[in-house]
C-alpha positions as a Markdown table, in Angstrom:
| # | Residue | x | y | z |
|---|---|---|---|---|
| 1 | Met | 7.3 | 8.7 | -16.3 |
| 2 | Thr | 7.3 | 8.2 | -20.6 |
| 3 | Val | 6.5 | 5.2 | -21.6 |
| 4 | Glu | 7.6 | 4.2 | -25.2 |
| 5 | Pro | 4.5 | 2.8 | -27.1 |
| 6 | Gly | 4.4 | -1.1 | -27.0 |
| 7 | Thr | 6.4 | -1.3 | -24.0 |
| 8 | Ala | 5.3 | -1.9 | -20.6 |
| 9 | Pro | 6.0 | 0.4 | -17.7 |
| 10 | Glu | 8.8 | -1.0 | -14.9 |
| 11 | Pro | 6.7 | -1.9 | -12.2 |
| 12 | Asp | 7.2 | -0.3 | -8.5 |
| 13 | Pro | 9.8 | -2.0 | -6.6 |
| 14 | Thr | 8.3 | -4.5 | -4.2 |
| 15 | Pro | 8.8 | -3.0 | -0.5 |
| 16 | Ala | 10.8 | -5.4 | 1.7 |
| 17 | Pro | 9.0 | -6.7 | 4.4 |
| 18 | Ala | 8.6 | -4.9 | 8.1 |
| 19 | Ser | 8.8 | -7.8 | 9.9 |
| 20 | Leu | 8.5 | -11.9 | 8.7 |
| 21 | Ser | 7.7 | -14.3 | 11.2 |
| 22 | Leu | 8.7 | -18.2 | 10.7 |
| 23 | Gly | 7.3 | -19.9 | 13.4 |
| 24 | Thr | 4.5 | -22.2 | 13.3 |
| 25 | Val | 0.9 | -21.9 | 12.7 |
| 26 | Val | -1.8 | -24.1 | 13.5 |
| 27 | Leu | -5.5 | -24.4 | 13.6 |
| 28 | Asp | -7.1 | -25.1 | 17.0 |
| 29 | Asp | -10.8 | -25.9 | 17.8 |
| 30 | Ile | -11.8 | -24.0 | 20.4 |
| 31 | Cys | -14.8 | -26.0 | 22.2 |
| 32 | Cys | -16.5 | -23.4 | 24.6 |
| 33 | Pro | -18.4 | -25.0 | 28.2 |
| 34 | Asp | -22.0 | -24.3 | 26.2 |
| 35 | Gly | -21.2 | -26.7 | 23.9 |
| 36 | Arg | -20.0 | -24.4 | 21.1 |
| 37 | Val | -17.1 | -25.4 | 18.9 |
| 38 | His | -14.9 | -23.0 | 16.8 |
| 39 | Arg | -13.2 | -25.0 | 14.1 |
| 40 | Asp | -10.2 | -23.6 | 12.4 |
| 41 | Val | -8.9 | -20.8 | 14.8 |
| 42 | Pro | -5.3 | -19.5 | 13.9 |
| 43 | Ser | -3.1 | -20.2 | 16.4 |
| 44 | Gly | 0.7 | -20.7 | 16.9 |
| 45 | Ser | 4.0 | -18.8 | 17.5 |
| 46 | Gly | 4.2 | -17.9 | 14.1 |
| 47 | Phe | 0.7 | -16.5 | 13.7 |
| 48 | Cys | 0.5 | -14.5 | 16.9 |
| 49 | Cys | 4.0 | -13.2 | 16.6 |
| 50 | Thr | 2.9 | -11.9 | 13.0 |
| 51 | Leu | -0.2 | -10.0 | 14.6 |
| 52 | Gly | 2.0 | -7.4 | 16.8 |
| 53 | Pro | 3.9 | -6.0 | 13.9 |
| 54 | Tyr | 0.4 | -5.6 | 12.3 |
| 55 | Phe | -1.4 | -3.9 | 14.5 |
| 56 | Ala | 1.8 | -1.8 | 15.2 |
| 57 | Val | 2.5 | -0.6 | 11.9 |
| 58 | Leu | 0.4 | 1.6 | 9.8 |
| 59 | Gln | -2.1 | 0.7 | 7.8 |
| 60 | Ser | -0.7 | 1.0 | 4.4 |
| 61 | Glu | 2.2 | -0.5 | 5.0 |
| 62 | Ser | 0.8 | -3.4 | 6.6 |
| 63 | Val | 1.4 | -5.4 | 3.3 |
| 64 | Thr | 5.1 | -5.7 | 4.7 |
| 65 | Val | 4.0 | -7.6 | 7.5 |
| 66 | Cys | 4.5 | -11.2 | 6.3 |
| 67 | Cys | 4.1 | -14.8 | 7.7 |
| 68 | Leu | 5.7 | -17.6 | 5.8 |
| 69 | Val | 3.8 | -20.7 | 6.2 |
| 70 | Thr | 4.1 | -24.6 | 4.7 |
| 71 | Ala | 0.5 | -26.3 | 4.7 |
| 72 | Gly | 0.8 | -29.3 | 5.8 |
| 73 | Ser | -0.8 | -32.1 | 3.9 |
| 74 | Asp | -3.8 | -32.0 | 6.5 |
| 75 | Ser | -4.6 | -29.2 | 6.4 |
| 76 | Pro | -8.1 | -28.3 | 5.8 |
| 77 | Ala | -9.2 | -27.3 | 2.1 |
| 78 | Ser | -10.6 | -24.3 | 3.3 |
| 79 | Val | -6.9 | -22.9 | 4.3 |
| 80 | Lys | -5.0 | -24.4 | 1.6 |
C-alpha cells in the first residue's frame, strides 16, 4: 500500500459481527454452603448467549462475537 506523505492510511474495515446478543446481563451473588460468597458473577440470557458463539469461533475471530449492554444506574463501579 502506498501512502502520500502527510496523510494517514485508510483503516482496515471493521469486521461484521459473527454473533450479536441483545439479551439481559445481570450480576449475581453466589452464596456457597461453606459461607464463601462470589460477588458480581456475570449471568443472564445475553451473557450466556454470547458464550456459545465465543467458544465456537476461531480465536482470531473472537472479536466478532458481541454483547450489547446498557449499564443500569445500580451497576457496581467495578463494571461501569
